[in-house]
Each structure stands twice: as structure tokens, then as C-alpha cells.
Amino acid sequence: KAYFVAKKLHKQVHFDIFHHVTYANDWMASYIGALLPVAYVRGPGGASPKIPKGFIDDYPLKDRFSEWFRSFGHLVSKCDPFYIIGQKKAKVILLCNNEALKTVSQKWKNKAQLFPVTGISSKELSFLDLNKKPKDNLNSKFSLVSAGKLMRIKGFDLAIRTFKMFNENQNRQTR
């Protein structure tokens, strides 16, 4: 439906460019990008990686099936004719990580570019001295911030378990 609305608007406004913002998915076809007769920019997209076997084994059967279905859907969707037409037509394919860059078909690599989705580039963070070691003060406060949608695939349960282990290890070292 969005394509038909865009087509109608294009007749009135005469768009110069269409940017399909993918919210970090690289597998979904864009009918507007594939069919609207204007320049097309795609992305930024991510790689939609599979969950490693060592982690998926902890999932209940229902969630393992959902992950299999998700991975299969990503594979099949990249065979969608509208996805392929859009990739061919795109002037640039923006990708948010190296994993996504590795999955781009060789025939489209020349138009693929890395693009930070965090809103800030490593160059903009250059004022930070990332090699500086924290103070050697065991009483100093340790803070952690994590953000994301609370879904199993995001691994918040793994982060919580990991930092529990980290905290226990820190407590053993201070005794």
C-alpha cells in the first residue's frame, strides 16, 4: 500500500530520491525502492546473524523454533525479486556493521558503505582516551548501562548472568 501512496505523491511532488530506512534489518524488500523511478538509498542495515548454537541450546523449544523460522525467513527474503531489484537499483547500500558488509553479494559490494547507527562515529569519540586504565581503586563505583528492546534474541539474560559472575569475581578478589 505504501508503494501506491508514494507513486501517487511522486506524480504530484516529483521526488528526487527515496531513502528506505531499515532500522538495521538488511533482509526486507522495499517495493518503493525497487519500483519508484527515483534514486534509491537503502539502509542502514545489519546482518541479522543467527544466534550461536551454544546460546540457542538454552532456549525453550518454542523459542528455538522461532529463531529457526526467523533465520529461514531472512534467507528466503533475500531471494525476493523485489529485494533483488531494489539492491540492484540502490545508489548506495548503507550498512551498520562489518558483519552486514560480509553478507552483501559481491555484485553489490561496490555501493556498500559502513554507516554508524548509533548516531555518533568513532571519529567523534576520538577525544576519549580509550587506552587509559581505570583507577586502581577497588572502592570505585562501577556503572553499566545497556539499552535495547527486551526480547530474548537481544541477550539481556546473558548480560545479567555475566555481570552477576563479574560481581562475584570482584567480591572474591576484594576479600
Coordinates of C-alpha atoms in Angstrom, one line a residue:
K1 CA 0.0 0.0 0.0
A2 CA 2.9 2.4 0.8
Y3 CA 4.2 2.0 -2.8
F4 CA 0.9 3.1 -4.3
V5 CA 0.8 6.2 -2.0
A6 CA 4.4 7.0 -2.9
K7 CA 3.6 6.6 -6.6
K8 CA 0.7 9.0 -6.3
L9 CA 2.7 11.5 -4.4
H10 CA 5.6 11.2 -6.8
K11 CA 3.3 12.3 -9.6
Q12 CA 2.5 15.5 -7.6
V13 CA 5.8 16.3 -6.0
H14 CA 8.4 14.6 -8.2
F15 CA 10.7 13.2 -5.6
D16 CA 14.5 13.3 -6.3
I17 CA 15.4 10.5 -4.0
F18 CA 13.9 7.8 -1.8
H19 CA 15.6 6.6 1.3
H20 CA 14.4 3.3 2.8
V21 CA 15.3 3.5 6.4
T22 CA 15.6 -0.1 7.5
Y23 CA 16.0 0.1 11.3
A24 CA 19.1 -2.2 11.0
N25 CA 17.4 -5.0 9.1
D26 CA 19.1 -5.9 5.8
W27 CA 16.6 -8.5 4.6
M28 CA 13.3 -6.8 4.0
A29 CA 12.4 -5.8 0.4
S30 CA 11.3 -2.2 -0.4
Y31 CA 8.7 -2.0 -3.1
I32 CA 9.1 1.8 -3.2
G33 CA 12.9 1.5 -3.6
A34 CA 12.5 -1.2 -6.2
L35 CA 9.7 0.3 -8.3
L36 CA 9.6 4.1 -7.8
P37 CA 11.5 5.8 -10.7
V38 CA 13.8 7.9 -8.5
A39 CA 17.3 7.5 -7.0
Y40 CA 17.2 5.0 -4.1
V41 CA 19.3 4.8 -0.9
R42 CA 18.9 1.7 1.3
G43 CA 19.8 1.3 4.9
P44 CA 21.5 1.3 7.3
G45 CA 21.0 -2.4 7.5
G46 CA 22.5 -5.1 9.8
A47 CA 23.5 -8.7 9.2
S48 CA 20.6 -10.4 11.1
P49 CA 23.1 -13.0 12.4
K50 CA 22.0 -16.4 13.7
I51 CA 22.1 -17.0 17.4
P52 CA 25.2 -19.2 18.1
K53 CA 24.4 -22.9 18.9
G54 CA 25.8 -22.6 22.4
F55 CA 23.3 -20.0 23.2
I56 CA 20.3 -21.3 21.3
D57 CA 20.5 -24.6 23.3
D58 CA 19.4 -22.6 26.4
Y59 CA 16.2 -21.6 24.7
P60 CA 12.9 -23.4 25.2
L61 CA 11.8 -25.4 22.2
K62 CA 9.2 -22.8 21.2
D63 CA 11.9 -20.0 21.1
R64 CA 14.4 -22.3 19.2
F65 CA 11.7 -22.9 16.6
S66 CA 11.0 -19.1 16.4
E67 CA 14.8 -18.5 15.8
W68 CA 14.9 -21.2 13.1
F69 CA 11.9 -19.6 11.4
R70 CA 13.4 -16.1 11.7
S71 CA 16.7 -17.3 10.1
F72 CA 14.9 -19.2 7.4
G73 CA 12.8 -16.1 6.7
H74 CA 15.9 -13.9 6.3
L75 CA 17.4 -16.3 3.9
V76 CA 14.3 -16.7 1.8
S77 CA 13.6 -12.9 1.8
K78 CA 16.9 -12.2 0.1
C79 CA 15.6 -14.3 -2.8
D80 CA 12.6 -12.0 -3.1
P81 CA 12.6 -10.4 -6.6
F82 CA 11.7 -7.0 -5.2
Y83 CA 14.6 -7.3 -2.8
I84 CA 17.0 -8.1 -5.6
I85 CA 15.6 -5.4 -7.9
G86 CA 16.0 -2.9 -5.0
Q87 CA 19.6 -3.9 -4.3
K88 CA 20.5 -3.6 -8.0
K89 CA 18.8 -0.2 -8.2
A90 CA 20.1 1.3 -5.0
K91 CA 22.7 4.0 -5.5
V92 CA 24.2 3.2 -2.1
I93 CA 23.6 0.5 0.5
L94 CA 24.3 1.7 4.0
L95 CA 25.4 -1.0 6.5
C96 CA 25.7 -0.6 10.2
N97 CA 28.4 -3.2 10.9
N98 CA 31.2 -5.3 9.4
E99 CA 29.1 -8.5 9.7
A100 CA 26.5 -6.9 7.3
L101 CA 29.2 -5.9 4.9
K102 CA 30.4 -9.5 4.8
T103 CA 27.0 -10.7 3.8
V104 CA 26.5 -8.3 0.9
S105 CA 26.6 -10.0 -2.5
Q106 CA 29.8 -9.4 -4.4
K107 CA 27.9 -7.8 -7.2
W108 CA 26.7 -5.0 -4.8
K109 CA 29.8 -4.5 -2.7
N110 CA 31.0 -1.5 -4.7
K111 CA 28.0 0.5 -3.4
A112 CA 28.0 -0.8 0.1
Q113 CA 29.2 1.7 2.8
L114 CA 29.5 1.4 6.6
F115 CA 27.3 3.9 8.4
P116 CA 27.1 4.3 12.2
V117 CA 23.5 3.7 13.5
T118 CA 24.5 4.9 17.0
G119 CA 24.3 8.5 15.9
I120 CA 28.0 9.0 16.7
S121 CA 31.1 7.9 14.8
S122 CA 34.4 6.7 16.3
K123 CA 36.0 9.9 14.9
E124 CA 33.6 11.9 17.0
L125 CA 34.6 9.9 20.1
S126 CA 38.3 10.5 19.4
F127 CA 38.6 12.9 22.4
L128 CA 38.2 9.9 24.7
D129 CA 41.4 8.1 25.7
L130 CA 40.2 4.5 25.4
N131 CA 43.6 3.1 26.4
K132 CA 43.5 4.9 29.7
K133 CA 43.2 2.4 32.6
P134 CA 40.6 3.0 35.3
K135 CA 41.8 4.0 38.7
D136 CA 43.2 1.1 40.7
N137 CA 40.7 1.8 43.5
L138 CA 38.7 -1.3 44.5
N139 CA 36.1 1.0 46.2
S140 CA 35.4 3.0 43.0
K141 CA 31.9 2.7 41.6
F142 CA 31.4 0.6 38.5
S143 CA 28.5 1.6 36.3
L144 CA 26.9 -0.2 33.4
V145 CA 24.2 1.0 31.0
S146 CA 22.5 -1.3 28.5
A147 CA 19.7 -0.3 26.2
G148 CA 17.5 -2.3 23.8
K149 CA 14.2 -4.0 23.3
L150 CA 13.6 -6.6 26.0
M151 CA 13.4 -9.7 23.7
R152 CA 15.2 -13.0 24.2
I153 CA 17.3 -12.5 21.0
K154 CA 18.9 -9.4 22.4
G155 CA 20.6 -11.4 25.2
F156 CA 19.7 -9.4 28.3
D157 CA 19.5 -12.6 30.3
L158 CA 23.1 -13.4 29.2
A159 CA 24.2 -9.9 30.2
I160 CA 22.6 -10.2 33.6
R161 CA 24.2 -13.6 34.3
T162 CA 27.6 -12.3 33.0
F163 CA 27.6 -9.3 35.3
K164 CA 26.5 -11.4 38.2
M165 CA 29.6 -13.6 37.6
F166 CA 31.7 -10.4 37.2
N167 CA 30.4 -9.0 40.5
E168 CA 31.0 -12.3 42.4
N169 CA 34.6 -12.5 41.0
Q170 CA 35.2 -8.8 42.1
N171 CA 33.9 -9.7 45.6
R172 CA 36.2 -12.7 45.8
Q173 CA 39.2 -10.6 44.8
T174 CA 38.5 -7.9 47.5
R175 CA 38.4 -10.4 50.4

